Amino acid sequence: MKKNLRNILTIALGFVTVIATAQSWDADSRTRVNMSGDNDQFSTDQRTTLDANWSGNGWAINVNVNHNMTLGYNYEDGSDSRLNVVEANASTDLMGFASVTIGRQTLDYGSGNIIGSNDWAPSPNTYDGGVFTLDLDMMDVEVGYYRDNQGGVDEDDHTAMLVNASKSDGDWSMNLLYFSQKLGDDDENLMGLDVGYAMMGGDLDLAVSYNSGTTVDGTDIDMMSIGATYVVSEGISLNAARTTYGENGFSSDAGNYGAYGTDTWMNNGNMGFLRGDDEMNSYGVSYASGDFNLGVTMHNVTNANDEAYERDVTEANFGYSLGDNSNVGIKYAEDGDDKYTWLTLSIGM
């Protein structure tokens, strides 16, 4: 008990110090209840996030800290009460046409298949390094070099670099990402292309995503997704997509999706990547009106080499805004015999 009180006081003192000196700050409290299985589980996680910023003429500093607790857990050893420094970085302008950000940061590019922050997790994906950004008339270009602190291997043996180019003009947008990481003596190289186009005055959005690469053992991997979203009327939209995987599948541990065979519903809040030669058709509808929003999406997965294989998944989301700074959400997923329900309450300041 004394140790818990000491930890809480230390965290509170740090928060107060940061708030007192920051030029701008934002706080968020998220309580998420996991009712997995047959909805007989009732595990509650609490995440408190504080984001503080300081800025001046051509420079900025950003610090983001979160604290995670699993309610009802025995904390005597402190193993399930975690304080994480999510971001701690500084940015500066370079003669008006470029900028550089150095330190720990979250990154999101394109579809998030290759590089994404995975904000669903208690501790999002973070990267220690630097990103150099060129703001050009032709396109925006970012070049980054970092060390992945999420681990599993010696950090000194796990480095990576990326090049991202993005462009939007009128009804179309494009994002091209090249990502290369070195794990010891092995290399992995991935590339992702995302293209979007709006038609019919913005009522119909088309999207194409293609990802490919070579794994550390020299295996070629790839996946492709084609989707469309159509606005039927004000607040109501329909969406459909088809996703196909190559013979060896596709996966990236730096993105928003988990590897096949892992518990991606718990770790990523989604189905994750599929198997090699899998084909998925997805159909959904969403509705938004005032403070309410809800949506339902159904996925059907088959395999080109296994006629007997079939996987049906249903996802449903409901959200309600309680005010300017708070909202409540329910997410339900049924994946075969597995059922997941999450209740999320977010309060911002």
Coordinates of C-alpha atoms in Angstrom, one line a residue:
M1 CA 0.0 0.0 0.0
K2 CA 2.8 2.4 0.9
K3 CA 4.5 1.6 -2.4
N4 CA 1.3 2.3 -4.3
L5 CA 0.8 5.6 -2.6
R6 CA 4.4 6.6 -3.3
N7 CA 4.0 5.8 -7.0
I8 CA 0.8 7.8 -7.2
L9 CA 2.3 10.8 -5.4
T10 CA 5.4 10.8 -7.7
I11 CA 3.2 10.6 -10.8
A12 CA 1.0 13.4 -9.5
L13 CA 4.0 15.6 -8.7
G14 CA 5.4 15.1 -12.2
F15 CA 2.0 15.9 -13.8
V16 CA 1.6 19.1 -11.8
T17 CA 5.2 20.2 -12.6
V18 CA 4.7 19.7 -16.4
I19 CA 1.3 21.4 -16.4
A20 CA 2.7 24.4 -14.5
T21 CA 5.4 25.1 -17.0
A22 CA 3.8 24.0 -20.3
Q23 CA 2.4 26.6 -22.7
S24 CA -0.3 24.2 -23.8
W25 CA -1.4 20.8 -22.5
D26 CA -4.0 18.2 -22.8
A27 CA -5.1 15.4 -20.5
D28 CA -7.1 12.3 -21.3
S29 CA -8.4 9.5 -19.0
R30 CA -9.6 6.3 -20.7
T31 CA -11.3 3.5 -18.8
R32 CA -11.7 0.3 -20.9
V33 CA -13.6 -2.7 -19.7
N34 CA -12.8 -6.0 -21.5
M35 CA -15.7 -8.5 -21.5
S36 CA -14.2 -11.3 -23.6
G37 CA -15.2 -14.9 -24.1
D38 CA -18.9 -15.2 -23.4
N39 CA -18.9 -11.8 -21.9
D40 CA -18.2 -13.3 -18.5
Q41 CA -14.8 -11.5 -18.1
F42 CA -14.8 -8.1 -16.5
S43 CA -11.2 -6.8 -16.7
T44 CA -10.9 -3.1 -16.4
D45 CA -7.9 -1.1 -17.5
Q46 CA -7.3 2.6 -16.8
R47 CA -5.0 4.8 -18.9
T48 CA -4.3 8.4 -18.0
T49 CA -2.4 10.4 -20.6
L50 CA -0.8 13.9 -20.3
D51 CA 0.5 15.7 -23.3
A52 CA 2.4 19.0 -22.9
N53 CA 3.9 21.4 -25.4
W54 CA 6.3 24.3 -25.4
S55 CA 7.0 26.3 -28.5
G56 CA 8.7 29.5 -29.8
N57 CA 9.8 31.0 -33.0
G58 CA 10.7 28.1 -35.2
W59 CA 11.0 25.5 -32.4
A60 CA 8.7 23.2 -30.3
I61 CA 9.0 20.6 -27.5
N62 CA 6.5 17.8 -26.9
V63 CA 6.2 15.4 -24.0
N64 CA 3.6 12.7 -23.7
V65 CA 3.3 10.5 -20.7
N66 CA 0.8 7.8 -19.8
H67 CA 0.1 5.7 -16.8
N68 CA -1.7 2.3 -17.0
M69 CA -3.3 0.3 -14.3
T70 CA -5.4 -2.9 -14.3
L71 CA -8.1 -2.4 -11.7
G72 CA -8.6 -5.2 -9.2
Y73 CA -5.0 -6.4 -9.6
N74 CA -2.6 -7.1 -6.7
Y75 CA -0.1 -4.3 -7.0
E76 CA 2.3 -5.2 -4.2
D77 CA 5.1 -5.9 -6.7
G78 CA 4.1 -3.0 -8.9
S79 CA 4.2 -5.2 -12.0
D80 CA 0.9 -4.1 -13.4
S81 CA 1.1 -0.4 -12.6
R82 CA 3.1 1.1 -15.5
L83 CA 4.3 4.6 -16.3
N84 CA 5.4 5.1 -19.9
V85 CA 7.1 8.0 -21.6
V86 CA 5.3 7.8 -25.0
E87 CA 6.9 10.9 -26.6
A88 CA 9.7 13.2 -25.7
N89 CA 11.0 15.2 -28.7
A90 CA 12.1 18.5 -30.0
S91 CA 11.4 20.1 -33.4
T92 CA 13.0 23.0 -35.1
D93 CA 12.4 24.9 -38.4
L94 CA 15.2 24.8 -41.0
M95 CA 15.2 28.0 -43.0
G96 CA 11.4 27.9 -43.7
F97 CA 11.4 25.0 -46.1
A98 CA 12.1 22.0 -43.8
S99 CA 12.0 20.9 -40.2
V100 CA 13.6 18.2 -38.1
T101 CA 12.1 16.3 -35.1
I102 CA 14.5 14.4 -32.8
G103 CA 13.6 12.2 -29.8
R104 CA 11.0 9.6 -28.9
Q105 CA 7.9 9.9 -31.1
T106 CA 4.9 8.1 -32.5
L107 CA 4.6 7.8 -36.3
D108 CA 1.7 7.1 -38.6
Y109 CA 2.0 6.8 -42.4
G110 CA -0.6 5.8 -45.0
S111 CA -2.9 3.0 -44.1
G112 CA -0.8 2.1 -41.0
N113 CA -0.1 -1.4 -42.3
I114 CA 3.7 -0.8 -42.1
I115 CA 4.2 2.0 -39.6
G116 CA 1.5 3.1 -37.2
S117 CA 1.2 4.3 -33.6
N118 CA -1.3 1.5 -32.5
D119 CA -3.0 3.9 -30.0
W120 CA -5.3 1.0 -29.1
A121 CA -2.6 -0.5 -27.0
P122 CA -1.8 0.7 -23.4
S123 CA 1.6 1.8 -24.6
P124 CA 1.5 2.9 -28.3
N125 CA 4.3 2.1 -30.7
T126 CA 7.1 4.6 -30.3
Y127 CA 10.4 5.3 -32.1
D128 CA 13.6 6.8 -30.8
G129 CA 15.4 8.8 -33.5
G130 CA 14.9 11.7 -35.9
V131 CA 12.6 12.6 -38.8
F132 CA 13.6 15.2 -41.4
T133 CA 10.6 16.8 -43.2
L134 CA 10.7 18.7 -46.5
D135 CA 7.7 20.8 -47.3
L136 CA 7.9 21.0 -51.1
D137 CA 5.4 22.3 -53.6
M138 CA 5.5 19.0 -55.5
M139 CA 5.0 16.8 -52.4
D140 CA 5.8 16.4 -48.7
V141 CA 8.8 14.2 -48.1
E142 CA 10.0 12.7 -44.7
V143 CA 13.2 10.9 -44.1
G144 CA 13.6 9.2 -40.7
Y145 CA 16.2 7.1 -38.9
Y146 CA 15.4 5.6 -35.5
R147 CA 15.9 2.8 -33.0
D148 CA 12.9 0.7 -32.1
N149 CA 12.5 0.8 -28.3
Q150 CA 9.6 -1.7 -28.3
G151 CA 12.3 -4.4 -28.0
G152 CA 12.5 -8.1 -28.2
V153 CA 16.1 -7.7 -29.4
D154 CA 19.1 -5.8 -28.3
E155 CA 18.4 -2.1 -29.2
D156 CA 21.9 -1.7 -30.5
D157 CA 21.1 -4.3 -33.1
H158 CA 17.7 -3.0 -34.2
T159 CA 17.8 0.2 -36.3
A160 CA 15.6 1.3 -39.1
M161 CA 15.2 4.1 -41.7
L162 CA 12.1 5.3 -43.7
V163 CA 11.3 7.5 -46.6
N164 CA 7.7 8.7 -47.0
A165 CA 6.3 10.9 -49.8
S166 CA 2.7 12.2 -49.7
K167 CA 0.7 14.4 -52.0
S168 CA -2.9 15.6 -52.2
D169 CA -4.5 17.8 -54.8
G170 CA -8.2 18.3 -55.3
D171 CA -10.0 15.0 -55.4
W172 CA -7.0 12.6 -55.1
S173 CA -4.3 11.8 -52.6
M174 CA -1.2 9.6 -52.5
N175 CA 1.2 8.2 -49.9
L176 CA 4.3 6.2 -50.7
L177 CA 6.4 4.7 -47.9
Y178 CA 9.7 2.8 -48.0
F179 CA 10.8 1.2 -44.7
S180 CA 14.0 -0.8 -44.0
Q181 CA 15.0 -2.2 -40.7
K182 CA 18.1 -4.1 -39.6
L183 CA 17.9 -6.8 -36.9
G184 CA 21.3 -8.0 -36.1
D185 CA 22.8 -9.3 -39.4
D186 CA 19.4 -9.5 -41.1
D187 CA 17.5 -6.9 -43.1
E188 CA 13.8 -6.4 -43.7
N189 CA 12.5 -4.1 -46.4
L190 CA 8.8 -3.0 -46.9
M191 CA 7.0 -0.7 -49.2
G192 CA 3.5 0.6 -49.1
L193 CA 1.5 2.7 -51.7
D194 CA -1.9 4.2 -50.7
V195 CA -4.0 6.1 -53.3
G196 CA -7.4 7.7 -52.7
Y197 CA -9.8 9.4 -55.1
A198 CA -13.1 11.2 -54.4
M199 CA -15.9 11.2 -57.0
M200 CA -19.5 12.4 -57.3
G201 CA -18.8 15.6 -55.4
G202 CA -17.2 13.7 -52.6
D203 CA -20.1 11.2 -52.1
L204 CA -18.0 8.3 -53.4
D205 CA -14.5 7.7 -52.1
L206 CA -12.2 5.1 -53.7
A207 CA -9.1 3.7 -52.0
V208 CA -6.4 1.3 -53.1
S209 CA -3.6 0.1 -50.8
Y210 CA -0.7 -2.1 -51.9
N211 CA 2.0 -3.4 -49.5
S212 CA 5.0 -5.6 -50.3
G213 CA 8.4 -6.4 -49.1
T214 CA 11.1 -9.0 -48.1
T215 CA 11.4 -10.4 -44.6
V216 CA 14.6 -11.1 -42.7
D217 CA 14.8 -14.6 -44.1
G218 CA 14.4 -13.5 -47.7
T219 CA 10.7 -14.3 -48.1
D220 CA 8.7 -12.1 -50.4
I221 CA 5.4 -10.9 -48.9
D222 CA 2.5 -8.8 -50.2
M223 CA -1.1 -7.8 -49.8
M224 CA -3.6 -5.5 -51.6
S225 CA -6.8 -3.9 -50.6
I226 CA -9.4 -2.1 -52.8
G227 CA -12.3 -0.3 -51.1
A228 CA -15.1 2.2 -51.6
T229 CA -17.3 4.4 -49.3
Y230 CA -20.5 5.8 -50.6
V231 CA -22.6 8.5 -48.8
V232 CA -26.2 7.4 -49.2
S233 CA -27.7 10.4 -47.4
E234 CA -26.7 12.9 -44.7
G235 CA -25.2 10.8 -41.9
I236 CA -25.5 7.4 -43.6
S237 CA -22.7 5.8 -45.6
L238 CA -22.0 2.3 -47.0
N239 CA -18.5 0.8 -47.4
A240 CA -17.1 -2.3 -49.1
A241 CA -13.6 -3.6 -49.5
R242 CA -11.7 -6.6 -50.9
T243 CA -8.3 -7.6 -49.4
T244 CA -6.1 -10.3 -50.9
Y245 CA -2.8 -11.7 -49.6
G246 CA 0.0 -13.2 -51.6
E247 CA 1.3 -16.7 -51.2
N248 CA 3.4 -15.9 -48.2
G249 CA 1.1 -13.3 -46.6
F250 CA 2.1 -9.9 -45.3
S251 CA 3.0 -8.6 -41.8
S252 CA 4.8 -5.7 -40.1
D253 CA 5.4 -5.5 -36.3
A254 CA 5.7 -1.6 -36.5
G255 CA 2.2 -1.0 -37.7
N256 CA -1.4 -0.9 -36.3
Y257 CA -2.1 -4.6 -37.0
G258 CA -0.9 -7.8 -35.3
A259 CA 0.7 -10.9 -36.8
Y260 CA -1.5 -13.8 -37.7
G261 CA -1.9 -16.2 -34.8
T262 CA -1.5 -13.6 -32.1
D263 CA -4.3 -12.1 -30.0
T264 CA -4.7 -9.0 -32.2
W265 CA -8.1 -8.2 -30.8
M266 CA -6.6 -7.5 -27.4
N267 CA -3.3 -6.0 -28.6
N268 CA -4.5 -4.0 -31.6
G269 CA -8.3 -3.9 -31.5
N270 CA -8.7 -5.4 -34.9
M271 CA -8.4 -8.7 -36.9
G272 CA -4.8 -8.2 -37.6
F273 CA -3.0 -9.6 -40.7
L274 CA -4.3 -12.7 -42.4
R275 CA -2.7 -15.9 -43.8
G276 CA -1.0 -16.3 -47.1
D277 CA -3.5 -16.7 -50.0
D278 CA -6.4 -15.4 -47.8
E279 CA -9.1 -13.3 -49.5
M280 CA -11.4 -11.1 -47.5
N281 CA -14.6 -9.3 -48.5
S282 CA -15.9 -6.6 -46.1
Y283 CA -19.2 -4.8 -46.1
G284 CA -20.4 -2.2 -43.6
V285 CA -22.8 0.7 -42.9
S286 CA -22.3 3.6 -40.6
Y287 CA -24.6 6.3 -39.2
A288 CA -23.9 9.6 -37.5
S289 CA -26.3 12.2 -36.2
G290 CA -25.5 14.8 -33.7
D291 CA -23.7 13.3 -30.7
F292 CA -24.4 9.7 -31.8
N293 CA -22.5 7.5 -34.2
L294 CA -22.6 3.8 -34.9
G295 CA -21.4 1.3 -37.4
V296 CA -21.4 -2.4 -38.3
T297 CA -18.9 -4.2 -40.6
M298 CA -18.9 -7.8 -41.6
H299 CA -15.9 -9.7 -42.9
N300 CA -15.8 -13.0 -44.8
V301 CA -12.4 -14.6 -45.2
T302 CA -11.7 -17.6 -47.5
N303 CA -8.5 -19.1 -48.8
A304 CA -7.5 -19.7 -52.5
N305 CA -5.9 -23.0 -51.6
D306 CA -8.2 -24.3 -49.0
E307 CA -11.9 -24.5 -50.1
A308 CA -13.0 -25.7 -46.7
Y309 CA -11.6 -22.7 -44.8
E310 CA -14.0 -19.8 -43.9
R311 CA -13.8 -17.2 -41.2
D312 CA -16.7 -14.8 -40.5
V313 CA -16.1 -11.7 -38.3
T314 CA -18.6 -9.0 -37.2
E315 CA -17.5 -5.7 -35.8
A316 CA -19.9 -3.1 -34.3
N317 CA -19.1 0.3 -32.8
F318 CA -21.3 2.8 -30.9
G319 CA -20.2 6.2 -29.7
Y320 CA -21.9 9.0 -27.9
S321 CA -20.4 12.5 -27.1
L322 CA -21.1 13.5 -23.5
G323 CA -19.9 17.0 -24.0
D324 CA -17.1 19.0 -25.6
N325 CA -14.4 17.0 -23.8
S326 CA -15.8 13.5 -23.1
N327 CA -17.3 10.6 -24.9
V328 CA -18.3 7.0 -24.3
G329 CA -17.9 4.1 -26.8
I330 CA -18.7 0.5 -27.1
K331 CA -16.9 -1.9 -29.4
Y332 CA -18.0 -5.4 -30.1
A333 CA -16.3 -8.1 -32.1
E334 CA -17.4 -11.7 -32.9
D335 CA -14.7 -13.8 -34.5
G336 CA -16.0 -17.3 -34.8
D337 CA -16.5 -18.7 -31.3
D338 CA -14.6 -15.7 -29.8
K339 CA -16.5 -12.7 -28.6
Y340 CA -15.0 -9.4 -27.4
T341 CA -16.7 -6.4 -25.9
W342 CA -15.0 -3.2 -24.8
L343 CA -16.5 -0.2 -23.0
T344 CA -14.4 2.9 -23.3
L345 CA -14.9 6.2 -21.4
S346 CA -12.6 9.0 -22.5
I347 CA -12.4 12.3 -20.6
G348 CA -10.2 15.1 -22.0
M349 CA -9.3 18.6 -20.8

